[in-house]
Amino acid sequence: MDAVLTREEAPARHGDVRLRKLEVCLRSITALADDINAFEFVSADGQPLPGFTAGSHIDVHLSGRMVRQYSLCNSPIERDRYVVAVLRDRQGRGGSMAMHDELRAGQKLKISRPRNHFALSTSARRHVFIAGGIGITPIVAMISEVQRRGESFHLYYCARSAQRAAFLDELQPLVERGDVSVHFDQGDPRNGLDLVSTLKEYLPGTHLYYCGPGRLMDAIEAASAHWPPAARHCERFSAGAATRSRPNDIPDGDGDEDAPFDVELRRSHKTFTVHPGESIVDVLRSHGVDVDTSCREGYCGTCMTRYLAGEPLHRDTVLDDEDREAFVMICCSRAKSQTLVLDI
Ligand code: FES
């Protein structure tokens, strides 16, 4: 009987590089603001890193099997490094604390290839960005790209204070040019950006991108509800609000959520039944099958798995229609068919 392949081995055999992990070296750690550090990764073997597009993120594999997603904040034209900026979140699930407290320059780590669920529109006539706090990280890469393309944009950058806002120095020339406005609320949202008036007028051809804490995201979502869904793009730190701003964020609507189904692992010749209330991940782990997860709510992409037959009941909020032809998020999705065959 075949052994269950690890994620690193599997794509090599099946030709899908998107799931293959990369070994990188942490070249430097730089303080950007209070409790925010930048972590710069370079290839461990000296080869150029896979290219990425603005808005991409990577999974960082930390101690204790923690996997966390961080947006790339350097320019997408750079091929020799990936840079992420991480806020130390004492109330979080431990990933940011591990990044801040355990990582040291020179250390080797495993990361995923960059994935992008927050891409820039290629047809926009103007881009409007709203960043809240550490939500600036994907947006600085996007700003770099729209500047390179010579496209029109404006960034509204909301933070508690200058001390807690990363990238202020880099953005200062754009502030002086009028392309960036910065809003410090000193911890009181009533002092913050007036979202209703900022988003009141929708000009055709304008695309809105936003990233930040859940309450800000929900407020932006409400204030831009009259904008076309295809013109709104967001990246959340959590599953968040009940409504979604991108067409691809709409989970499958049909299918019996609770129907049991079989999950067949084609390469390991095993079949298990997923009962109501269980996830595919739960069932695989209970039978000793090792799978990576992070959010377990269908928004991070860590558990993305190729399927070979059957019809998934997609419950994630990240895969687009094309990806859904080949991949399924096994932390949250189920199956419409009696059997779902996975490439594991
Ligand atoms: S673990 Fe995040 S999408 Fe499945």
PDB file of N, CA and C in Angstrom, residues 11-70:
ATOM      1  N   PRO A  11       3.019  17.206  -4.913  1.00  0.00           N
ATOM      2  CA  PRO A  11       2.975  17.956  -6.152  1.00  0.00           C
ATOM      3  C   PRO A  11       4.087  17.552  -7.109  1.00  0.00           C
ATOM      4  N   ALA A  12       5.235  17.135  -6.557  1.00  0.00           N
ATOM      5  CA  ALA A  12       6.313  16.749  -7.440  1.00  0.00           C
ATOM      6  C   ALA A  12       5.852  15.586  -8.314  1.00  0.00           C
ATOM      7  N   ARG A  13       5.083  14.681  -7.737  1.00  0.00           N
ATOM      8  CA  ARG A  13       4.629  13.543  -8.505  1.00  0.00           C
ATOM      9  C   ARG A  13       3.492  13.947  -9.425  1.00  0.00           C
ATOM     10  N   HIS A  14       2.689  14.864  -9.004  1.00  0.00           N
ATOM     11  CA  HIS A  14       1.492  15.180  -9.769  1.00  0.00           C
ATOM     12  C   HIS A  14       1.586  16.493 -10.531  1.00  0.00           C
ATOM     13  N   GLY A  15       2.734  17.151 -10.480  1.00  0.00           N
ATOM     14  CA  GLY A  15       2.957  18.295 -11.340  1.00  0.00           C
ATOM     15  C   GLY A  15       2.273  19.573 -10.897  1.00  0.00           C
ATOM     16  N   ASP A  16       1.692  19.610  -9.706  1.00  0.00           N
ATOM     17  CA  ASP A  16       1.043  20.836  -9.265  1.00  0.00           C
ATOM     18  C   ASP A  16       1.949  21.552  -8.275  1.00  0.00           C
ATOM     19  N   VAL A  17       2.616  22.594  -8.758  1.00  0.00           N
ATOM     20  CA  VAL A  17       3.587  23.263  -7.899  1.00  0.00           C
ATOM     21  C   VAL A  17       2.924  24.149  -6.864  1.00  0.00           C
ATOM     22  N   ARG A  18       1.620  24.428  -7.030  1.00  0.00           N
ATOM     23  CA  ARG A  18       1.014  25.419  -6.146  1.00  0.00           C
ATOM     24  C   ARG A  18       0.976  24.970  -4.691  1.00  0.00           C
ATOM     25  N   LEU A  19       0.986  23.648  -4.469  1.00  0.00           N
ATOM     26  CA  LEU A  19       0.913  23.155  -3.099  1.00  0.00           C
ATOM     27  C   LEU A  19       2.283  22.866  -2.503  1.00  0.00           C
ATOM     28  N   ARG A  20       3.330  23.063  -3.294  1.00  0.00           N
ATOM     29  CA  ARG A  20       4.661  22.692  -2.816  1.00  0.00           C
ATOM     30  C   ARG A  20       5.198  23.752  -1.864  1.00  0.00           C
ATOM     31  N   LYS A  21       5.754  23.315  -0.728  1.00  0.00           N
ATOM     32  CA  LYS A  21       6.312  24.283   0.220  1.00  0.00           C
ATOM     33  C   LYS A  21       7.701  24.709  -0.222  1.00  0.00           C
ATOM     34  N   LEU A  22       8.105  25.868   0.270  1.00  0.00           N
ATOM     35  CA  LEU A  22       9.436  26.400  -0.019  1.00  0.00           C
ATOM     36  C   LEU A  22      10.227  26.457   1.278  1.00  0.00           C
ATOM     37  N   GLU A  23      11.519  26.186   1.174  1.00  0.00           N
ATOM     38  CA  GLU A  23      12.381  26.408   2.331  1.00  0.00           C
ATOM     39  C   GLU A  23      13.029  27.770   2.164  1.00  0.00           C
ATOM     40  N   VAL A  24      12.908  28.592   3.170  1.00  0.00           N
ATOM     41  CA  VAL A  24      13.480  29.940   3.101  1.00  0.00           C
ATOM     42  C   VAL A  24      14.308  30.216   4.350  1.00  0.00           C
ATOM     43  N   CYS A  25      15.124  31.246   4.234  1.00  0.00           N
ATOM     44  CA  CYS A  25      15.937  31.682   5.369  1.00  0.00           C
ATOM     45  C   CYS A  25      15.435  33.061   5.799  1.00  0.00           C
ATOM     46  N   LEU A  26      15.265  33.244   7.067  1.00  0.00           N
ATOM     47  CA  LEU A  26      14.846  34.553   7.581  1.00  0.00           C
ATOM     48  C   LEU A  26      16.078  35.455   7.613  1.00  0.00           C
ATOM     49  N   ARG A  27      16.154  36.384   6.662  1.00  0.00           N
ATOM     50  CA  ARG A  27      17.367  37.208   6.552  1.00  0.00           C
ATOM     51  C   ARG A  27      17.392  38.331   7.575  1.00  0.00           C
ATOM     52  N   SER A  28      16.241  38.955   7.822  1.00  0.00           N
ATOM     53  CA  SER A  28      16.273  40.074   8.765  1.00  0.00           C
ATOM     54  C   SER A  28      14.916  40.274   9.422  1.00  0.00           C
ATOM     55  N   ILE A  29      14.967  40.877  10.587  1.00  0.00           N
ATOM     56  CA  ILE A  29      13.758  41.291  11.309  1.00  0.00           C
ATOM     57  C   ILE A  29      13.936  42.777  11.609  1.00  0.00           C
ATOM     58  N   THR A  30      12.970  43.576  11.217  1.00  0.00           N
ATOM     59  CA  THR A  30      13.093  45.030  11.373  1.00  0.00           C
ATOM     60  C   THR A  30      11.857  45.576  12.065  1.00  0.00           C
ATOM     61  N   ALA A  31      12.047  46.398  13.085  1.00  0.00           N
ATOM     62  CA  ALA A  31      10.913  47.044  13.758  1.00  0.00           C
ATOM     63  C   ALA A  31      10.365  48.146  12.853  1.00  0.00           C
ATOM     64  N   LEU A  32       9.048  48.110  12.613  1.00  0.00           N
ATOM     65  CA  LEU A  32       8.421  49.122  11.757  1.00  0.00           C
ATOM     66  C   LEU A  32       7.611  50.123  12.559  1.00  0.00           C
ATOM     67  N   ALA A  33       7.017  49.664  13.638  1.00  0.00           N
ATOM     68  CA  ALA A  33       6.177  50.524  14.489  1.00  0.00           C
ATOM     69  C   ALA A  33       5.994  49.781  15.800  1.00  0.00           C
ATOM     70  N   ASP A  34       5.267  50.379  16.745  1.00  0.00           N
ATOM     71  CA  ASP A  34       5.042  49.692  18.019  1.00  0.00           C
ATOM     72  C   ASP A  34       4.407  48.332  17.749  1.00  0.00           C
ATOM     73  N   ASP A  35       5.066  47.284  18.215  1.00  0.00           N
ATOM     74  CA  ASP A  35       4.534  45.912  18.104  1.00  0.00           C
ATOM     75  C   ASP A  35       4.398  45.420  16.670  1.00  0.00           C
ATOM     76  N   ILE A  36       5.014  46.092  15.713  1.00  0.00           N
ATOM     77  CA  ILE A  36       4.964  45.612  14.327  1.00  0.00           C
ATOM     78  C   ILE A  36       6.396  45.424  13.824  1.00  0.00           C
ATOM     79  N   ASN A  37       6.716  44.203  13.433  1.00  0.00           N
ATOM     80  CA  ASN A  37       8.022  43.902  12.852  1.00  0.00           C
ATOM     81  C   ASN A  37       7.865  43.439  11.417  1.00  0.00           C
ATOM     82  N   ALA A  38       8.863  43.755  10.601  1.00  0.00           N
ATOM     83  CA  ALA A  38       8.937  43.197   9.243  1.00  0.00           C
ATOM     84  C   ALA A  38       9.883  41.998   9.285  1.00  0.00           C
ATOM     85  N   PHE A  39       9.501  40.939   8.587  1.00  0.00           N
ATOM     86  CA  PHE A  39      10.292  39.717   8.493  1.00  0.00           C
ATOM     87  C   PHE A  39      10.625  39.505   7.013  1.00  0.00           C
ATOM     88  N   GLU A  40      11.924  39.460   6.718  1.00  0.00           N
ATOM     89  CA  GLU A  40      12.361  39.341   5.327  1.00  0.00           C
ATOM     90  C   GLU A  40      12.897  37.925   5.085  1.00  0.00           C
ATOM     91  N   PHE A  41      12.265  37.218   4.158  1.00  0.00           N
ATOM     92  CA  PHE A  41      12.667  35.842   3.837  1.00  0.00           C
ATOM     93  C   PHE A  41      13.355  35.820   2.483  1.00  0.00           C
ATOM     94  N   VAL A  42      14.428  35.024   2.408  1.00  0.00           N
ATOM     95  CA  VAL A  42      15.097  34.804   1.120  1.00  0.00           C
ATOM     96  C   VAL A  42      15.170  33.304   0.887  1.00  0.00           C
ATOM     97  N   SER A  43      15.394  32.941  -0.356  1.00  0.00           N
ATOM     98  CA  SER A  43      15.460  31.529  -0.712  1.00  0.00           C
ATOM     99  C   SER A  43      16.616  30.852   0.034  1.00  0.00           C
ATOM    100  N   ALA A  44      16.381  29.624   0.520  1.00  0.00           N
ATOM    101  CA  ALA A  44      17.443  28.922   1.252  1.00  0.00           C
ATOM    102  C   ALA A  44      18.511  28.380   0.316  1.00  0.00           C
ATOM    103  N   ASP A  45      18.158  28.190  -0.973  1.00  0.00           N
ATOM    104  CA  ASP A  45      19.142  27.609  -1.894  1.00  0.00           C
ATOM    105  C   ASP A  45      19.717  28.638  -2.869  1.00  0.00           C
ATOM    106  N   GLY A  46      19.407  29.904  -2.658  1.00  0.00           N
ATOM    107  CA  GLY A  46      19.974  30.955  -3.504  1.00  0.00           C
ATOM    108  C   GLY A  46      19.257  31.153  -4.829  1.00  0.00           C
ATOM    109  N   GLN A  47      18.273  30.307  -5.125  1.00  0.00           N
ATOM    110  CA  GLN A  47      17.525  30.455  -6.382  1.00  0.00           C
ATOM    111  C   GLN A  47      16.511  31.591  -6.241  1.00  0.00           C
ATOM    112  N   PRO A  48      16.087  32.192  -7.367  1.00  0.00           N
ATOM    113  CA  PRO A  48      15.034  33.208  -7.259  1.00  0.00           C
ATOM    114  C   PRO A  48      13.769  32.593  -6.679  1.00  0.00           C
ATOM    115  N   LEU A  49      13.037  33.386  -5.946  1.00  0.00           N
ATOM    116  CA  LEU A  49      11.769  32.904  -5.375  1.00  0.00           C
ATOM    117  C   LEU A  49      10.680  32.950  -6.444  1.00  0.00           C
ATOM    118  N   PRO A  50       9.651  32.132  -6.308  1.00  0.00           N
ATOM    119  CA  PRO A  50       8.529  32.235  -7.249  1.00  0.00           C
ATOM    120  C   PRO A  50       7.952  33.652  -7.242  1.00  0.00           C
ATOM    121  N   GLY A  51       7.578  34.110  -8.411  1.00  0.00           N
ATOM    122  CA  GLY A  51       7.003  35.449  -8.503  1.00  0.00           C
ATOM    123  C   GLY A  51       5.661  35.530  -7.798  1.00  0.00           C
ATOM    124  N   PHE A  52       5.247  36.745  -7.521  1.00  0.00           N
ATOM    125  CA  PHE A  52       3.938  36.933  -6.879  1.00  0.00           C
ATOM    126  C   PHE A  52       3.296  38.199  -7.412  1.00  0.00           C
ATOM    127  N   THR A  53       2.009  38.302  -7.201  1.00  0.00           N
ATOM    128  CA  THR A  53       1.293  39.503  -7.610  1.00  0.00           C
ATOM    129  C   THR A  53       0.866  40.276  -6.367  1.00  0.00           C
ATOM    130  N   ALA A  54       0.647  41.574  -6.538  1.00  0.00           N
ATOM    131  CA  ALA A  54       0.276  42.434  -5.412  1.00  0.00           C
ATOM    132  C   ALA A  54      -1.002  41.915  -4.766  1.00  0.00           C
ATOM    133  N   GLY A  55      -1.004  41.853  -3.428  1.00  0.00           N
ATOM    134  CA  GLY A  55      -2.154  41.333  -2.686  1.00  0.00           C
ATOM    135  C   GLY A  55      -1.963  39.893  -2.251  1.00  0.00           C
ATOM    136  N   SER A  56      -0.842  39.260  -2.658  1.00  0.00           N
ATOM    137  CA  SER A  56      -0.605  37.849  -2.309  1.00  0.00           C
ATOM    138  C   SER A  56      -0.242  37.680  -0.841  1.00  0.00           C
ATOM    139  N   HIS A  57      -0.443  36.464  -0.362  1.00  0.00           N
ATOM    140  CA  HIS A  57       0.009  36.128   0.989  1.00  0.00           C
ATOM    141  C   HIS A  57       0.747  34.791   0.946  1.00  0.00           C
ATOM    142  N   ILE A  58       1.469  34.513   2.012  1.00  0.00           N
ATOM    143  CA  ILE A  58       2.130  33.204   2.152  1.00  0.00           C
ATOM    144  C   ILE A  58       1.689  32.591   3.475  1.00  0.00           C
ATOM    145  N   ASP A  59       1.743  31.266   3.539  1.00  0.00           N
ATOM    146  CA  ASP A  59       1.611  30.566   4.817  1.00  0.00           C
ATOM    147  C   ASP A  59       3.007  30.477   5.412  1.00  0.00           C
ATOM    148  N   VAL A  60       3.135  30.771   6.687  1.00  0.00           N
ATOM    149  CA  VAL A  60       4.406  30.566   7.387  1.00  0.00           C
ATOM    150  C   VAL A  60       4.189  29.425   8.378  1.00  0.00           C
ATOM    151  N   HIS A  61       5.028  28.399   8.278  1.00  0.00           N
ATOM    152  CA  HIS A  61       4.917  27.234   9.160  1.00  0.00           C
ATOM    153  C   HIS A  61       5.777  27.485  10.397  1.00  0.00           C
ATOM    154  N   LEU A  62       5.111  27.550  11.540  1.00  0.00           N
ATOM    155  CA  LEU A  62       5.769  27.894  12.796  1.00  0.00           C
ATOM    156  C   LEU A  62       5.863  26.664  13.690  1.00  0.00           C
ATOM    157  N   SER A  63       6.444  26.865  14.868  1.00  0.00           N
ATOM    158  CA  SER A  63       6.575  25.746  15.793  1.00  0.00           C
ATOM    159  C   SER A  63       5.197  25.252  16.223  1.00  0.00           C
ATOM    160  N   GLY A  64       5.149  24.041  16.702  1.00  0.00           N
ATOM    161  CA  GLY A  64       3.890  23.493  17.200  1.00  0.00           C
ATOM    162  C   GLY A  64       2.856  23.304  16.112  1.00  0.00           C
ATOM    163  N   ARG A  65       3.313  23.115  14.868  1.00  0.00           N
ATOM    164  CA  ARG A  65       2.441  22.882  13.713  1.00  0.00           C
ATOM    165  C   ARG A  65       1.511  24.056  13.438  1.00  0.00           C
ATOM    166  N   MET A  66       1.859  25.234  13.961  1.00  0.00           N
ATOM    167  CA  MET A  66       1.049  26.418  13.635  1.00  0.00           C
ATOM    168  C   MET A  66       1.362  26.857  12.214  1.00  0.00           C
ATOM    169  N   VAL A  67       0.320  27.200  11.477  1.00  0.00           N
ATOM    170  CA  VAL A  67       0.479  27.744  10.133  1.00  0.00           C
ATOM    171  C   VAL A  67      -0.287  29.058  10.107  1.00  0.00           C
ATOM    172  N   ARG A  68       0.386  30.115   9.719  1.00  0.00           N
ATOM    173  CA  ARG A  68      -0.275  31.419   9.710  1.00  0.00           C
ATOM    174  C   ARG A  68      -0.055  32.106   8.368  1.00  0.00           C
ATOM    175  N   GLN A  69      -1.040  32.904   7.981  1.00  0.00           N
ATOM    176  CA  GLN A  69      -0.962  33.600   6.698  1.00  0.00           C
ATOM    177  C   GLN A  69      -0.568  35.058   6.923  1.00  0.00           C
ATOM    178  N   TYR A  70       0.381  35.502   6.124  1.00  0.00           N
ATOM    179  CA  TYR A  70       0.778  36.906   6.178  1.00  0.00           C
ATOM    180  C   TYR A  70       0.909  37.458   4.770  1.00  0.00           C
TER     181      TYR A  70
END
